[in-house]
Amino acid sequence: PSLKREGFTTLPDTTWADVGALSDIQQQLKDAIVYPILHPEKYAKVGITTPSGVLLCGPPGCGKTLLAKATANEAQANFITIRGPQLLNKYVGESERAVREVFTRARSSAPCVVFFDEFDSLATKRNDEAGSNARVVNALLAELDGADDRNGVFVVATTNRVDMIDEALLRPGRFEKILRVGLPQKEDRVTILKTLLRRIDITFDDAIKKIAEDCEGFSGADLAGLVRQAGFFAVARDDGITLEDLVKAQKTIQPSVGDDY
Ligand code: ATP
């Protein structure tokens, strides 16, 4: 399959202002990726190489993609999205070649952040050393270790099953850090709603805090769905979003993530 169809190289326009809550993770991504891309000479001067990337883990819709894009945006780096399952191919050797092609392309568009979504599908534990999945993991390891320095290529991988990832990929220098992006707690939901409503002229008061409180179990994507639904109500009246729209919308949305997280 042509890689061009699988992932485009873009310069994301998502910024940290689009990401609500998650400030610890934001800082970790700056340390692990943004500063090394912006100031490679500082790391070279003290003689250290930076790890290849970070692994973001957690349930769907909680901001992993947003975080990765804002990271690339701040670093003014190109961004390539690869969905793990897309690289898997039943023909012997094809998947490994696809992995190598991704990194070749990333190096030629460095500085570059490669975003591997659903990484567990590519990086499952190697049970059979000769099996196709072992060859894909070996190809990933070779690419992650390949250069003495990162050459401006960093990887953000996501999974909701860290236990499935081959441990060799988690060793120091590779995906050294596993950052958990969980469902937002109440205060985080307030911040996320504030972020989602930042361009909307609405008084952000206790009433909205109450909505956030009532959204137990909602992911960031569910909160975005709530705001979108409120927007539909507003459009139907040919008016702006009001508090009543948000309250009404809240009643129509169910948390999308099950109890297994
Ligand atoms: P998946 O595992 O399904 O790819 P994800 O964790 O990558 O999910 P995102 O794609 O980042 O989730 O989030 C989906 C949408 O939900 C975003 O486009 C945004 O509208 C909203 N969203 C999620 N988390 C946040 C957040 N922390 N702040 C603001 N918006 C958020």
Short mmCIF file of C-alpha atoms and ligand atoms in Angstrom, two decimals:
data_model
loop_
_atom_site.label_atom_id
_atom_site.label_comp_id
_atom_site.label_asym_id
_atom_site.label_seq_id
_atom_site.Cartn_x
_atom_site.Cartn_y
_atom_site.Cartn_z
CA PRO A 1 0.00 0.00 0.00
CA SER A 2 1.14 3.51 -0.70
CA LEU A 3 2.18 5.39 2.39
CA LYS A 4 0.90 8.57 0.86
CA ARG A 5 -2.61 7.29 1.37
CA GLU A 6 -1.91 6.31 4.94
CA GLY A 7 -0.48 9.43 6.40
CA PHE A 8 0.09 12.91 5.16
CA THR A 9 2.84 15.16 6.36
CA THR A 10 1.26 18.28 7.79
CA LEU A 11 2.09 21.15 10.08
CA PRO A 12 -0.76 20.92 12.62
CA ASP A 13 -2.59 24.10 13.60
CA THR A 14 -3.72 22.66 16.95
CA THR A 15 -2.10 24.58 19.81
CA TRP A 16 -1.95 24.17 23.59
CA ALA A 17 -4.87 26.60 23.79
CA ASP A 18 -7.02 23.85 22.24
CA VAL A 19 -6.10 21.38 24.99
CA GLY A 20 -8.01 21.60 28.24
CA ALA A 21 -6.49 20.29 31.50
CA LEU A 22 -3.64 17.74 31.02
CA SER A 23 -1.01 20.33 31.96
CA ASP A 24 1.37 17.77 33.52
CA ILE A 25 1.40 15.80 30.32
CA GLN A 26 1.85 18.96 28.31
CA GLN A 27 5.00 19.72 30.34
CA GLN A 28 6.34 16.20 29.86
CA LEU A 29 5.83 16.46 26.10
CA LYS A 30 7.65 19.77 26.04
CA ASP A 31 10.59 18.25 27.91
CA ALA A 32 10.68 15.08 25.85
CA ILE A 33 10.04 16.47 22.37
CA VAL A 34 9.54 20.22 21.96
CA TYR A 35 12.79 21.41 23.60
CA PRO A 36 14.95 18.69 22.02
CA ILE A 37 13.61 19.72 18.60
CA LEU A 38 14.01 23.44 19.24
CA HIS A 39 17.41 23.26 20.99
CA PRO A 40 19.27 20.12 19.85
CA GLU A 41 22.62 21.81 20.52
CA LYS A 42 21.94 21.99 24.27
CA TYR A 43 21.58 18.23 24.51
CA ALA A 44 24.60 17.64 22.30
CA LYS A 45 26.66 19.97 24.46
CA VAL A 46 26.08 17.92 27.59
CA GLY A 47 26.47 14.73 25.59
CA ILE A 48 23.07 13.15 25.93
CA THR A 49 20.72 11.67 23.40
CA THR A 50 17.02 12.10 23.97
CA PRO A 51 14.64 9.13 23.97
CA SER A 52 12.84 8.35 20.72
CA GLY A 53 9.44 9.22 21.99
CA VAL A 54 6.64 8.86 24.46
CA LEU A 55 3.78 6.46 24.79
CA LEU A 56 0.40 7.97 25.60
CA CYS A 57 -2.02 5.52 27.03
CA GLY A 58 -5.66 5.71 28.02
CA PRO A 59 -9.23 5.49 26.81
CA PRO A 60 -10.40 6.98 23.50
CA GLY A 61 -11.38 10.62 23.17
CA CYS A 62 -9.31 12.01 26.04
CA GLY A 63 -6.95 14.22 24.08
CA LYS A 64 -4.04 12.05 22.92
CA THR A 65 -4.25 13.26 19.34
CA LEU A 66 -4.67 16.87 20.45
CA LEU A 67 -1.59 16.61 22.67
CA ALA A 68 0.53 15.13 19.90
CA LYS A 69 -0.54 17.79 17.41
CA ALA A 70 0.02 20.67 19.83
CA THR A 71 3.49 19.24 20.53
CA ALA A 72 4.35 19.30 16.83
CA ASN A 73 2.84 22.76 16.47
CA GLU A 74 4.95 24.24 19.28
CA ALA A 75 8.08 22.62 17.87
CA GLN A 76 7.14 23.82 14.38
CA ALA A 77 7.64 20.23 13.30
CA ASN A 78 5.97 18.24 10.56
CA PHE A 79 3.43 15.68 11.68
CA ILE A 80 2.78 12.26 10.19
CA THR A 81 -0.18 10.21 11.42
CA ILE A 82 0.04 6.46 11.09
CA ARG A 83 -2.71 4.19 12.30
CA GLY A 84 -1.04 1.00 13.48
CA PRO A 85 -3.41 -1.44 11.74
CA GLN A 86 -2.88 0.32 8.41
CA LEU A 87 0.74 -0.81 8.26
CA LEU A 88 -0.08 -4.44 8.81
CA ASN A 89 0.05 -6.44 5.67
CA LYS A 90 -0.33 -10.11 5.12
CA TYR A 91 2.49 -10.26 2.60
CA VAL A 92 5.81 -11.29 4.09
CA GLY A 93 8.12 -8.34 4.52
CA GLU A 94 5.59 -5.69 3.54
CA SER A 95 4.82 -4.42 7.05
CA GLU A 96 8.50 -4.09 7.97
CA ARG A 97 9.11 -2.20 4.78
CA ALA A 98 6.18 0.07 5.55
CA VAL A 99 7.68 0.81 8.99
CA ARG A 100 11.05 1.68 7.43
CA GLU A 101 9.34 3.88 4.84
CA VAL A 102 7.55 5.84 7.55
CA PHE A 103 10.87 6.67 9.22
CA THR A 104 12.60 7.45 5.95
CA ARG A 105 9.85 9.89 5.15
CA ALA A 106 9.97 11.36 8.67
CA ARG A 107 13.74 11.92 8.41
CA SER A 108 13.32 13.66 5.08
CA SER A 109 10.75 16.01 6.61
CA ALA A 110 12.59 16.55 9.90
CA PRO A 111 11.95 18.03 12.35
CA CYS A 112 9.05 15.63 12.44
CA VAL A 113 6.71 14.04 14.95
CA VAL A 114 5.44 10.62 13.91
CA PHE A 115 2.13 9.86 15.55
CA PHE A 116 1.46 6.11 15.76
CA ASP A 117 -2.17 5.67 16.74
CA GLU A 118 -3.26 2.22 17.98
CA PHE A 119 0.39 1.31 18.42
CA ASP A 120 -0.42 -1.98 20.17
CA SER A 121 -1.55 -3.43 16.84
CA LEU A 122 2.03 -3.05 15.54
CA ALA A 123 4.01 -3.51 18.70
CA THR A 124 2.45 -6.55 20.37
CA LYS A 125 4.71 -8.79 22.38
CA ARG A 126 6.84 -11.12 20.26
CA ASN A 127 5.85 -14.67 21.08
CA ASP A 128 7.34 -16.28 18.04
CA GLU A 129 10.69 -14.73 17.02
CA ALA A 130 10.11 -15.63 13.38
CA GLY A 131 6.51 -14.47 13.27
CA SER A 132 5.43 -11.44 11.30
CA ASN A 133 4.75 -9.40 14.39
CA ALA A 134 8.29 -10.09 15.66
CA ARG A 135 9.64 -8.76 12.38
CA VAL A 136 7.58 -5.58 12.72
CA VAL A 137 8.76 -5.05 16.31
CA ASN A 138 12.36 -5.64 15.22
CA ALA A 139 11.97 -3.10 12.44
CA LEU A 140 10.58 -0.57 14.93
CA LEU A 141 13.48 -1.22 17.31
CA ALA A 142 15.99 -0.77 14.51
CA GLU A 143 14.45 2.55 13.52
CA LEU A 144 14.20 3.81 17.09
CA ASP A 145 17.84 2.94 17.82
CA GLY A 146 19.19 3.65 14.37
CA ALA A 147 20.60 7.12 14.71
CA ASP A 148 23.10 8.30 17.30
CA ASP A 149 20.95 11.31 17.76
CA ARG A 150 17.31 11.64 16.87
CA ASN A 151 17.92 13.76 13.78
CA GLY A 152 14.81 15.69 14.66
CA VAL A 153 12.49 12.68 14.44
CA PHE A 154 10.35 11.90 17.48
CA VAL A 155 7.55 9.43 17.97
CA VAL A 156 4.32 9.78 19.92
CA ALA A 157 2.54 6.44 20.11
CA THR A 158 -0.86 5.73 21.62
CA THR A 159 -2.42 2.65 23.06
CA ASN A 160 -5.13 1.70 25.44
CA ARG A 161 -3.37 -1.58 26.18
CA VAL A 162 0.15 -0.92 27.52
CA ASP A 163 0.30 -4.53 28.71
CA MET A 164 0.24 -5.66 25.06
CA ILE A 165 3.32 -3.68 24.01
CA ASP A 166 6.58 -5.59 23.62
CA GLU A 167 8.78 -4.64 26.60
CA ALA A 168 11.85 -4.07 24.45
CA LEU A 169 10.14 -0.99 23.06
CA LEU A 170 9.73 0.44 26.55
CA ARG A 171 13.43 0.27 27.50
CA PRO A 172 15.38 3.46 28.25
CA GLY A 173 16.14 5.48 25.16
CA ARG A 174 13.05 4.23 23.36
CA PHE A 175 9.55 4.85 24.76
CA GLU A 176 11.01 5.64 28.10
CA LYS A 177 7.98 7.48 29.37
CA ILE A 178 4.48 6.13 29.53
CA LEU A 179 2.08 9.01 30.07
CA ARG A 180 -1.44 8.22 31.19
CA VAL A 181 -4.22 10.27 29.68
CA GLY A 182 -7.24 9.21 31.68
CA LEU A 183 -10.86 10.27 31.81
CA PRO A 184 -11.09 13.84 33.14
CA GLN A 185 -12.11 14.38 36.77
CA LYS A 186 -14.58 17.11 37.70
CA GLU A 187 -12.11 20.02 37.79
CA ASP A 188 -10.62 18.87 34.50
CA ARG A 189 -14.07 18.70 32.92
CA VAL A 190 -14.65 22.33 33.95
CA THR A 191 -11.36 23.31 32.28
CA ILE A 192 -12.14 21.29 29.16
CA LEU A 193 -15.59 22.87 28.83
CA LYS A 194 -13.99 26.27 29.27
CA THR A 195 -11.54 25.41 26.50
CA LEU A 196 -14.27 24.15 24.19
CA LEU A 197 -16.36 27.29 24.82
CA ARG A 198 -13.46 29.73 24.60
CA ARG A 199 -14.63 31.32 21.37
CA ILE A 200 -18.24 31.50 22.50
CA ASP A 201 -19.63 34.55 24.20
CA ILE A 202 -21.06 32.99 27.33
CA THR A 203 -20.62 33.80 31.01
CA PHE A 204 -18.63 31.02 32.53
CA ASP A 205 -20.12 30.67 35.95
CA ASP A 206 -21.26 28.16 38.54
CA ALA A 207 -24.02 26.95 36.27
CA ILE A 208 -21.44 25.60 33.83
CA LYS A 209 -19.47 24.12 36.71
CA LYS A 210 -22.64 22.29 37.62
CA ILE A 211 -22.87 20.87 34.09
CA ALA A 212 -19.27 19.66 34.36
CA GLU A 213 -20.15 18.05 37.66
CA ASP A 214 -23.09 16.22 36.11
CA CYS A 215 -20.86 14.85 33.33
CA GLU A 216 -19.37 12.04 35.39
CA GLY A 217 -17.56 9.58 33.12
CA PHE A 218 -17.52 11.90 30.10
CA SER A 219 -14.38 11.97 27.97
CA GLY A 220 -13.14 15.18 26.34
CA ALA A 221 -14.71 13.95 23.11
CA ASP A 222 -18.05 13.49 24.90
CA LEU A 223 -17.81 17.06 26.22
CA ALA A 224 -17.06 18.26 22.68
CA GLY A 225 -20.16 16.34 21.57
CA LEU A 226 -22.19 18.13 24.24
CA VAL A 227 -21.03 21.55 23.04
CA ARG A 228 -21.74 20.54 19.44
CA GLN A 229 -25.27 19.45 20.36
CA ALA A 230 -25.81 22.77 22.17
CA GLY A 231 -24.63 24.44 18.97
CA PHE A 232 -27.31 22.60 16.98
CA PHE A 233 -29.98 23.81 19.40
CA ALA A 234 -28.69 27.35 19.01
CA VAL A 235 -28.62 27.15 15.21
CA ALA A 236 -32.22 25.91 15.22
CA ARG A 237 -33.16 29.20 16.91
CA ASP A 238 -30.75 31.11 14.72
CA ASP A 239 -29.01 32.37 17.83
CA GLY A 240 -25.83 31.88 19.89
CA ILE A 241 -25.27 29.07 22.41
CA THR A 242 -26.89 29.74 25.75
CA LEU A 243 -26.62 28.08 29.11
CA GLU A 244 -30.00 26.47 28.50
CA ASP A 245 -28.66 24.88 25.31
CA LEU A 246 -25.78 23.37 27.25
CA VAL A 247 -28.07 22.06 29.99
CA LYS A 248 -30.44 20.57 27.43
CA ALA A 249 -27.54 19.03 25.47
CA GLN A 250 -26.08 17.47 28.61
CA LYS A 251 -29.22 15.36 28.95
CA THR A 252 -28.81 13.95 25.44
CA ILE A 253 -25.21 12.73 25.75
CA GLN A 254 -24.09 9.47 27.32
CA PRO A 255 -20.48 8.73 28.28
CA SER A 256 -18.90 6.77 25.43
CA VAL A 257 -16.19 5.04 27.44
CA GLY A 258 -17.16 1.94 29.35
CA ASP A 259 -16.23 0.95 32.90
CA ASP A 260 -13.19 -1.03 31.86
CA TYR A 261 -10.98 2.09 32.05
P1 ATP B 1 -8.58 8.25 20.17
O1 ATP B 1 -7.90 7.27 21.06
O2 ATP B 1 -10.00 7.90 19.88
O3 ATP B 1 -7.79 8.65 18.98
P2 ATP B 1 -7.78 10.68 21.52
O4 ATP B 1 -7.42 10.46 22.94
O5 ATP B 1 -6.70 10.83 20.54
O6 ATP B 1 -8.80 9.56 21.07
P3 ATP B 1 -8.60 13.26 20.64
O7 ATP B 1 -8.73 12.90 19.19
O8 ATP B 1 -7.43 14.02 21.06
O9 ATP B 1 -8.73 11.94 21.50
O10 ATP B 1 -9.91 13.99 21.13
C1 ATP B 1 -11.11 13.96 20.36
C2 ATP B 1 -11.82 15.29 20.48
O11 ATP B 1 -12.30 15.44 21.82
C3 ATP B 1 -10.92 16.49 20.26
O12 ATP B 1 -10.90 16.88 18.93
C4 ATP B 1 -11.55 17.56 21.15
O13 ATP B 1 -12.64 18.16 20.51
C5 ATP B 1 -12.10 16.75 22.29
N1 ATP B 1 -11.16 16.67 23.43
C6 ATP B 1 -10.67 15.56 23.98
N2 ATP B 1 -9.88 15.83 25.03
C7 ATP B 1 -9.85 17.17 25.14
C8 ATP B 1 -9.21 18.08 26.01
N3 ATP B 1 -8.40 17.65 27.01
N4 ATP B 1 -9.40 19.39 25.82
C9 ATP B 1 -10.19 19.85 24.83
N5 ATP B 1 -10.84 19.04 23.97
C10 ATP B 1 -10.68 17.72 24.12
#
